[in-house]
mmCIF file of N, CA and C in Angstrom:
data_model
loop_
_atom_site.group_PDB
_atom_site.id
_atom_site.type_symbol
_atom_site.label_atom_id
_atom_site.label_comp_id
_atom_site.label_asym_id
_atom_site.label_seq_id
_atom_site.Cartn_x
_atom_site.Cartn_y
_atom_site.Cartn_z
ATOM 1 N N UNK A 1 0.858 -1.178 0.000
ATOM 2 C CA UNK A 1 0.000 0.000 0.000
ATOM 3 C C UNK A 1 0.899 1.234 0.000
ATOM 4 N N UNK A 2 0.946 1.825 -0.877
ATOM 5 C CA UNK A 2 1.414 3.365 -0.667
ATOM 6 C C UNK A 2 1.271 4.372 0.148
ATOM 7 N N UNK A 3 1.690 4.848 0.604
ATOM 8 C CA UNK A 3 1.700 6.293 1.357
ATOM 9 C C UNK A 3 0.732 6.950 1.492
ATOM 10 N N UNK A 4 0.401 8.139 0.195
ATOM 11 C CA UNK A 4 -0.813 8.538 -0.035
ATOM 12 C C UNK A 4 -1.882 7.826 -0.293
ATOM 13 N N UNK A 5 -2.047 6.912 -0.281
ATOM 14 C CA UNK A 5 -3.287 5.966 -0.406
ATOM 15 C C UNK A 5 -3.769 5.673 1.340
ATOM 16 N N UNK A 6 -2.463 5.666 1.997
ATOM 17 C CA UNK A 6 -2.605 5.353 3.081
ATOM 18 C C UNK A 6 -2.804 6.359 4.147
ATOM 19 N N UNK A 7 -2.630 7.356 3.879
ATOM 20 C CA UNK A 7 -2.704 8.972 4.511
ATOM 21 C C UNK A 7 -4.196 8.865 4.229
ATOM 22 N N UNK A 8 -4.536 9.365 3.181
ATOM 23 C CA UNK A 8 -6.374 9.600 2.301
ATOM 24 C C UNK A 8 -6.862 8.668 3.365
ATOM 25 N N UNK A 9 -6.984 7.187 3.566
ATOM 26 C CA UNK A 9 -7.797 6.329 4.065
ATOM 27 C C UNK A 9 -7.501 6.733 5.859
ATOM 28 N N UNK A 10 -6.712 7.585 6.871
ATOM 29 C CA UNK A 10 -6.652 7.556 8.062
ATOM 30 C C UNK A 10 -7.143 9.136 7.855
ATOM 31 N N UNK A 11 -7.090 9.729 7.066
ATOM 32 C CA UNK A 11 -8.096 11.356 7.395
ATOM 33 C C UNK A 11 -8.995 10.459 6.654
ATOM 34 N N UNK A 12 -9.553 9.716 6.107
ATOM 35 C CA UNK A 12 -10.996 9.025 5.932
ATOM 36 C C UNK A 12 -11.758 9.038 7.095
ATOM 37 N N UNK A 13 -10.979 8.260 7.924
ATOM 38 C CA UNK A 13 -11.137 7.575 9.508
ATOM 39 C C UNK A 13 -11.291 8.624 10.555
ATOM 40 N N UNK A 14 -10.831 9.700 10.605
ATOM 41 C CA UNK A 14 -10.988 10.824 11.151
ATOM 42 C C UNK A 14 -12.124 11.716 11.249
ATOM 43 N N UNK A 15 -12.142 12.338 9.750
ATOM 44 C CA UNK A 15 -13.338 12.412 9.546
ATOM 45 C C UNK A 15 -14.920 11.837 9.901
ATOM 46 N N UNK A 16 -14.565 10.403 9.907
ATOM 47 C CA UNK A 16 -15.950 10.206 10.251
ATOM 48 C C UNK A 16 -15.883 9.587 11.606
ATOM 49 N N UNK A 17 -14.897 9.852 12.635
ATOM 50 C CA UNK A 17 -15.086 10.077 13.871
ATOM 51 C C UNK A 17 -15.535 11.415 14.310
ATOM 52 N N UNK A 18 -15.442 12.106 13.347
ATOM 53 C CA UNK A 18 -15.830 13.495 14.327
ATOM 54 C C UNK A 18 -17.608 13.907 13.185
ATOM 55 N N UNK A 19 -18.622 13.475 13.288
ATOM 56 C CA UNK A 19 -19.627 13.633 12.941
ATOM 57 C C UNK A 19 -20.700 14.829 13.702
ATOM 58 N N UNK A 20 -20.496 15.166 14.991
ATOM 59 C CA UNK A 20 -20.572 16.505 15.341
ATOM 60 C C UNK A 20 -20.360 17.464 14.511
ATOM 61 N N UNK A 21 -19.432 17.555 14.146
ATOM 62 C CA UNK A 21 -18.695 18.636 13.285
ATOM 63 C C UNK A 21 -19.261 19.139 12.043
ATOM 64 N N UNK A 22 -20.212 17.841 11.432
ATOM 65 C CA UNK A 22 -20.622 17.661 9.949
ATOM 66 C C UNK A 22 -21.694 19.443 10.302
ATOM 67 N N UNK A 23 -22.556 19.766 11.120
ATOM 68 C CA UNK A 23 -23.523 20.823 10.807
ATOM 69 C C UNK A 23 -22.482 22.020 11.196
ATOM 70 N N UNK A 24 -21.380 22.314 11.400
ATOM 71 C CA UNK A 24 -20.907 23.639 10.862
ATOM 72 C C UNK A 24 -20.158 23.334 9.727
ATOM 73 N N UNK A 25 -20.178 22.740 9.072
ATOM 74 C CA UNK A 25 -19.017 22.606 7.666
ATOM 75 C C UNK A 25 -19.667 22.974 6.647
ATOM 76 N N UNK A 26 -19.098 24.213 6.338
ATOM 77 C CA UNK A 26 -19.813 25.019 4.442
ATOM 78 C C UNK A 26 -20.096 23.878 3.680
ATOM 79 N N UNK A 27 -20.752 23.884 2.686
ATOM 80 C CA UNK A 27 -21.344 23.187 1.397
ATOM 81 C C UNK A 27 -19.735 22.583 0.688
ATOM 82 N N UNK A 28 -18.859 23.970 0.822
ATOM 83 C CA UNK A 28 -17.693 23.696 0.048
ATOM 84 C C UNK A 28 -16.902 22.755 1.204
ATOM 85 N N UNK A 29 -16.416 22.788 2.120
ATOM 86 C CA UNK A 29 -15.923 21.943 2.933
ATOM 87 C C UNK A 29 -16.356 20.270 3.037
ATOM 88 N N UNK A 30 -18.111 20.083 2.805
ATOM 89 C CA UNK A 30 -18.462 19.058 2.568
ATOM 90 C C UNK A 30 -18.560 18.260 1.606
ATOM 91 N N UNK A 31 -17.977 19.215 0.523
ATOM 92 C CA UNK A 31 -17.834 18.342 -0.939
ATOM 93 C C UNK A 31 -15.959 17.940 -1.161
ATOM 94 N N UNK A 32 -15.431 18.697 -0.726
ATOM 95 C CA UNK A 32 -13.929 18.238 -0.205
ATOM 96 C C UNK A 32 -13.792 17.138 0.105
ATOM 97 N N UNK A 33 -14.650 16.677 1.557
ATOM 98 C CA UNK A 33 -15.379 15.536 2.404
ATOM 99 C C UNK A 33 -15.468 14.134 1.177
ATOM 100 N N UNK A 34 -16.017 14.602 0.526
ATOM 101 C CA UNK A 34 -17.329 13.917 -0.354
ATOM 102 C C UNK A 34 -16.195 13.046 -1.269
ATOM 103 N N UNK A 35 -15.365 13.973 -1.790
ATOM 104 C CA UNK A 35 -14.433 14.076 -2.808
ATOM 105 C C UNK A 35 -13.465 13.329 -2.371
ATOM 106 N N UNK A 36 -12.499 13.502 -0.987
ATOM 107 C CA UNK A 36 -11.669 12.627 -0.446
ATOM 108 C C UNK A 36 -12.240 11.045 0.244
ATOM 109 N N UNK A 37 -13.956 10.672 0.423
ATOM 110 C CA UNK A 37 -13.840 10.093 0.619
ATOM 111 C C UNK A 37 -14.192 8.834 -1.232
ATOM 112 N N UNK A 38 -14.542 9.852 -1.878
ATOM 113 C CA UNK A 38 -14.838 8.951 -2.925
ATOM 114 C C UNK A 38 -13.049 8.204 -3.315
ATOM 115 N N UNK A 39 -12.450 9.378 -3.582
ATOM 116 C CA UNK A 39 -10.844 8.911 -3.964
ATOM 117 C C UNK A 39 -10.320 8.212 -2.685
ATOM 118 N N UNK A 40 -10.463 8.360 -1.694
ATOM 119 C CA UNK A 40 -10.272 6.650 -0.964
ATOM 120 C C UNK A 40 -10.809 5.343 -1.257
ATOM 121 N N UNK A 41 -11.914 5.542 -1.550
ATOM 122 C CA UNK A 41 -12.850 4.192 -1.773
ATOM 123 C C UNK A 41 -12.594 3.604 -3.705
ATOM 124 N N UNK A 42 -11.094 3.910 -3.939
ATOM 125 C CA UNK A 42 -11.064 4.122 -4.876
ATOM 126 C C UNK A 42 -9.827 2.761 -5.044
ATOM 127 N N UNK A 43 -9.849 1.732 -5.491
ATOM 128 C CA UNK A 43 -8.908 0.527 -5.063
ATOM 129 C C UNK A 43 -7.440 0.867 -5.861
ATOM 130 N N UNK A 44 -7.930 1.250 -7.147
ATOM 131 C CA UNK A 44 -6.384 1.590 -8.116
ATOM 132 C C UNK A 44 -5.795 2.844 -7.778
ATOM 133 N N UNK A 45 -4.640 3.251 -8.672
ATOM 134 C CA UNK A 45 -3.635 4.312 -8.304
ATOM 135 C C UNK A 45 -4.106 6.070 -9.175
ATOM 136 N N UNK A 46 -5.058 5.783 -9.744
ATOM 137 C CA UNK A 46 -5.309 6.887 -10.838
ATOM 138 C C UNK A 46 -6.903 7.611 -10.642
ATOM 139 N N UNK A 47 -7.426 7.562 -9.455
ATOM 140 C CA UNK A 47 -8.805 7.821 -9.796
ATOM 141 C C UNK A 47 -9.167 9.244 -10.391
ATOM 142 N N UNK A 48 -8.451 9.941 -10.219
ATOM 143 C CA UNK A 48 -8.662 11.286 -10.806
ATOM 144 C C UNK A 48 -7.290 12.143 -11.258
ATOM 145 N N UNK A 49 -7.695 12.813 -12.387
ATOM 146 C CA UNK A 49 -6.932 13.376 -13.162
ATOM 147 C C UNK A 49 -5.585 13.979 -12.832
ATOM 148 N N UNK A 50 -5.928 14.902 -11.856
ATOM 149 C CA UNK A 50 -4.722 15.414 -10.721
ATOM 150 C C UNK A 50 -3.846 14.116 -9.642
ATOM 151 N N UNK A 51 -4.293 13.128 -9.753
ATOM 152 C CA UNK A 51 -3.507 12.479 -9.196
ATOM 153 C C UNK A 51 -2.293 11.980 -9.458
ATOM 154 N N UNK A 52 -1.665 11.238 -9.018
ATOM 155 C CA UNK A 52 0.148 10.744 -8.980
ATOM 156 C C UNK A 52 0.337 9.018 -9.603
ATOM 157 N N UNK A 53 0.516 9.313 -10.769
ATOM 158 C CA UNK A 53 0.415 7.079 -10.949
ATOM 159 C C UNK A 53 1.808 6.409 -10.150
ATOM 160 N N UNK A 54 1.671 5.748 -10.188
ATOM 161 C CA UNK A 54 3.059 4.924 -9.230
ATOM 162 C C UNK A 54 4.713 5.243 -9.847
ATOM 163 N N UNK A 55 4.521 5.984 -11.190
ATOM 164 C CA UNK A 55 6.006 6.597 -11.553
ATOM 165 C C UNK A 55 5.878 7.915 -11.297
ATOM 166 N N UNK A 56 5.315 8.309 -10.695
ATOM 167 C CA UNK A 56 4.948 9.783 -10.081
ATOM 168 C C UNK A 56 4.234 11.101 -11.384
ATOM 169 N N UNK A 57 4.181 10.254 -12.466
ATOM 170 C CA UNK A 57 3.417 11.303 -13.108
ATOM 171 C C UNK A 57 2.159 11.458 -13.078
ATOM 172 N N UNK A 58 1.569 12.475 -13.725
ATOM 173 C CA UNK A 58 0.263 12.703 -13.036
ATOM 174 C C UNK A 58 -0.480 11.948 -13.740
ATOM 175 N N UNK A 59 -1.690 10.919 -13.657
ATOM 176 C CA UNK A 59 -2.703 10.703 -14.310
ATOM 177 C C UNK A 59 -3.361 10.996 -15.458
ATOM 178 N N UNK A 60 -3.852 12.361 -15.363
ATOM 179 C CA UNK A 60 -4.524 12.651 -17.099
ATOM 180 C C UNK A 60 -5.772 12.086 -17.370
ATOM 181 N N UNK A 61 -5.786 11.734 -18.620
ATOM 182 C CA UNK A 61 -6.769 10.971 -18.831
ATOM 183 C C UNK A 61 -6.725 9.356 -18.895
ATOM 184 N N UNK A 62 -5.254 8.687 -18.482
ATOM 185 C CA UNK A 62 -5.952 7.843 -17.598
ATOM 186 C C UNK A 62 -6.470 7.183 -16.360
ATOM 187 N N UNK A 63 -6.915 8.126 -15.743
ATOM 188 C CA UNK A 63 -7.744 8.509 -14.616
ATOM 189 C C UNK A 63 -9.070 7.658 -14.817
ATOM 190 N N UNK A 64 -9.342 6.940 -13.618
ATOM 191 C CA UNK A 64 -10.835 6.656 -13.561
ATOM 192 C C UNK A 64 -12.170 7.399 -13.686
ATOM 193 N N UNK A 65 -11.542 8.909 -13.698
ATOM 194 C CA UNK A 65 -12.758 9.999 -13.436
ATOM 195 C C UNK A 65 -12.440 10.088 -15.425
ATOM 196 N N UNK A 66 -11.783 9.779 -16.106
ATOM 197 C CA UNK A 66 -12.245 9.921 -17.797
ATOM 198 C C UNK A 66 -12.061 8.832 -18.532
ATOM 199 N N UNK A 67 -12.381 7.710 -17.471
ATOM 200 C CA UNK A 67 -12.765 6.598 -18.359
ATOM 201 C C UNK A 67 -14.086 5.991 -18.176
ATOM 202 N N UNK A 68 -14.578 5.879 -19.411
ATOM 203 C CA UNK A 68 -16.439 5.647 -19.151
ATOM 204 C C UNK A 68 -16.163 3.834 -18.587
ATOM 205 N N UNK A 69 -17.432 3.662 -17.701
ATOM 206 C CA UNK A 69 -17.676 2.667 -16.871
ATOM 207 C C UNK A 69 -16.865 2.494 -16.071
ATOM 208 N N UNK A 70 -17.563 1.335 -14.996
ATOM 209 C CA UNK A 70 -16.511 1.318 -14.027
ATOM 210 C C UNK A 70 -16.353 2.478 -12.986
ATOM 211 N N UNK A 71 -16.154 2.044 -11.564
ATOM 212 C CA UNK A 71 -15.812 3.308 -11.328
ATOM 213 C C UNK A 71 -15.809 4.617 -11.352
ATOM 214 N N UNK A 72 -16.778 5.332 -10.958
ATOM 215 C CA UNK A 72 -16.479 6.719 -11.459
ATOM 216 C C UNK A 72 -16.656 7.506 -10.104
ATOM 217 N N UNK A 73 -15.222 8.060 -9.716
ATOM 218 C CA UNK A 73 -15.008 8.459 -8.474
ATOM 219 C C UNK A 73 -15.214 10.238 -8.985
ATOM 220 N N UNK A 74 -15.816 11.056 -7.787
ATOM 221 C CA UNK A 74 -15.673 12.521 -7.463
ATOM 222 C C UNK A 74 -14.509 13.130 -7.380
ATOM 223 N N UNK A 75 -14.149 13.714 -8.523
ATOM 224 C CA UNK A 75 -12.505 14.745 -8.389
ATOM 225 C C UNK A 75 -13.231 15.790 -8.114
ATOM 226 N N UNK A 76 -14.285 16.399 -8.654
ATOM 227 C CA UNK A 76 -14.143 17.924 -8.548
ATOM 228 C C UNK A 76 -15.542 18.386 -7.665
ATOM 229 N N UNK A 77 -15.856 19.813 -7.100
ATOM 230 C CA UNK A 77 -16.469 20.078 -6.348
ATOM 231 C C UNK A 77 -18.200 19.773 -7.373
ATOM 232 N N UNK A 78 -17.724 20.452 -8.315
ATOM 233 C CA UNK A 78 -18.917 20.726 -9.558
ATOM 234 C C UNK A 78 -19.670 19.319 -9.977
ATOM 235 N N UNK A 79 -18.481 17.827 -9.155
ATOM 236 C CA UNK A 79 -19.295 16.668 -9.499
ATOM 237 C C UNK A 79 -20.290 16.541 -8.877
ATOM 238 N N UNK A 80 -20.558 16.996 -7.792
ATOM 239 C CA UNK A 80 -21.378 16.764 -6.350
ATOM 240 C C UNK A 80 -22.917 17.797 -6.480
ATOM 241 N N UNK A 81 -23.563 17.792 -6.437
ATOM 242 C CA UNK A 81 -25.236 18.314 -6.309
ATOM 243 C C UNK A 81 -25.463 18.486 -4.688
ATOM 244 N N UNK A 82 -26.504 19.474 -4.691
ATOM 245 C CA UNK A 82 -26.277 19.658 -3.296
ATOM 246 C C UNK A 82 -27.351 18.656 -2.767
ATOM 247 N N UNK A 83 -27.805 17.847 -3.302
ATOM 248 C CA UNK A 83 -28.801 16.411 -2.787
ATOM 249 C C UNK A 83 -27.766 15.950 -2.417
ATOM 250 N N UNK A 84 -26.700 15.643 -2.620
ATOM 251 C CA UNK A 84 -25.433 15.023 -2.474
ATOM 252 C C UNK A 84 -25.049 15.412 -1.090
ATOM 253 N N UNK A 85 -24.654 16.910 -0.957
ATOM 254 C CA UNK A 85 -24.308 17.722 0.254
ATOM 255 C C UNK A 85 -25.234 17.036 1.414
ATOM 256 N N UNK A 86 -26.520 17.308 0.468
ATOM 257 C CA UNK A 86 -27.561 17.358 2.373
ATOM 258 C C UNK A 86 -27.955 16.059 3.083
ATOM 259 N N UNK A 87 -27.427 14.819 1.472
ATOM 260 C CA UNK A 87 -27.033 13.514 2.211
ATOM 261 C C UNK A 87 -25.775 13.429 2.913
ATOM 262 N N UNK A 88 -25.056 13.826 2.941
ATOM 263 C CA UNK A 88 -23.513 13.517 3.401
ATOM 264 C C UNK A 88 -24.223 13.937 5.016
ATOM 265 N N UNK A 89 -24.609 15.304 5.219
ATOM 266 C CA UNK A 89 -24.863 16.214 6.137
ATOM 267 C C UNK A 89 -26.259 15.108 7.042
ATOM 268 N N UNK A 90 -27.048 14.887 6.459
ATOM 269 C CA UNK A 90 -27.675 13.664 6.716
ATOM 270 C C UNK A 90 -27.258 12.691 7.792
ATOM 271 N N UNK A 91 -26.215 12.094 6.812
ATOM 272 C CA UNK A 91 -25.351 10.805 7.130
ATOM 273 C C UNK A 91 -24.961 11.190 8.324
ATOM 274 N N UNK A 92 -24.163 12.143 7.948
ATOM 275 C CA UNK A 92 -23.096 12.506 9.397
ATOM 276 C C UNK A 92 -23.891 12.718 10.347
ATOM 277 N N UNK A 93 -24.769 13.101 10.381
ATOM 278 C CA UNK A 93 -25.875 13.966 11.831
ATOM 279 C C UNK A 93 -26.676 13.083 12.644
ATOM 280 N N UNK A 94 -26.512 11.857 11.436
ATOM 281 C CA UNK A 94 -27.139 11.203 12.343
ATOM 282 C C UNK A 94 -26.669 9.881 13.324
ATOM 283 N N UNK A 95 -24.971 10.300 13.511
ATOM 284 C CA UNK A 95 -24.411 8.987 13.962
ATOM 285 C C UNK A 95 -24.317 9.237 15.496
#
């Protein structure tokens, strides 16, 4: 397991220990949320464009976020709807 794969998945873990927290966090803070936990739940090295492939270059398009089927993880804020938001906000509020 890599590093950053392994960092992403323990602020995963963090995050959803602190579920209090979820009703002061902006719309934009919760799609961050949304976004880091999709690219954790993400098994390969490329889920989104900005990311690092295992020779350290960046992804691109072959990224899971621009390849049709399969997989299609949240890179950007603009992927997320705010039905999206007020489930996350949901989720969290109610643990």
């Amino acid at each position: 397991m890599n590093i950053p794969h392994l960092l992403t998945k323990s602020l995963l873990l963090i995050l959803l220990l602190m579920p209090a927290f979820s009703q002061s966090l902006s719309d934009a803070q919760i799609k961050e949320r949304i976004i880091q936990e999709s690219i954790a739940n993400y098994s390969g090295n490329c889920p989104c464009p900005y990311n690092s492939a295992r020779n350290g270059s960046r992804c691109g398009k072959r990224s899971a976020y621009n390849k049709p089927g399969g997989y299609s993880p949240k890179c950007y804020a603009s992927d997320i709807s705010t039905q999206e938001v007020n489930a996350w906000r949901k989720r969290h509020s109610a643990r």
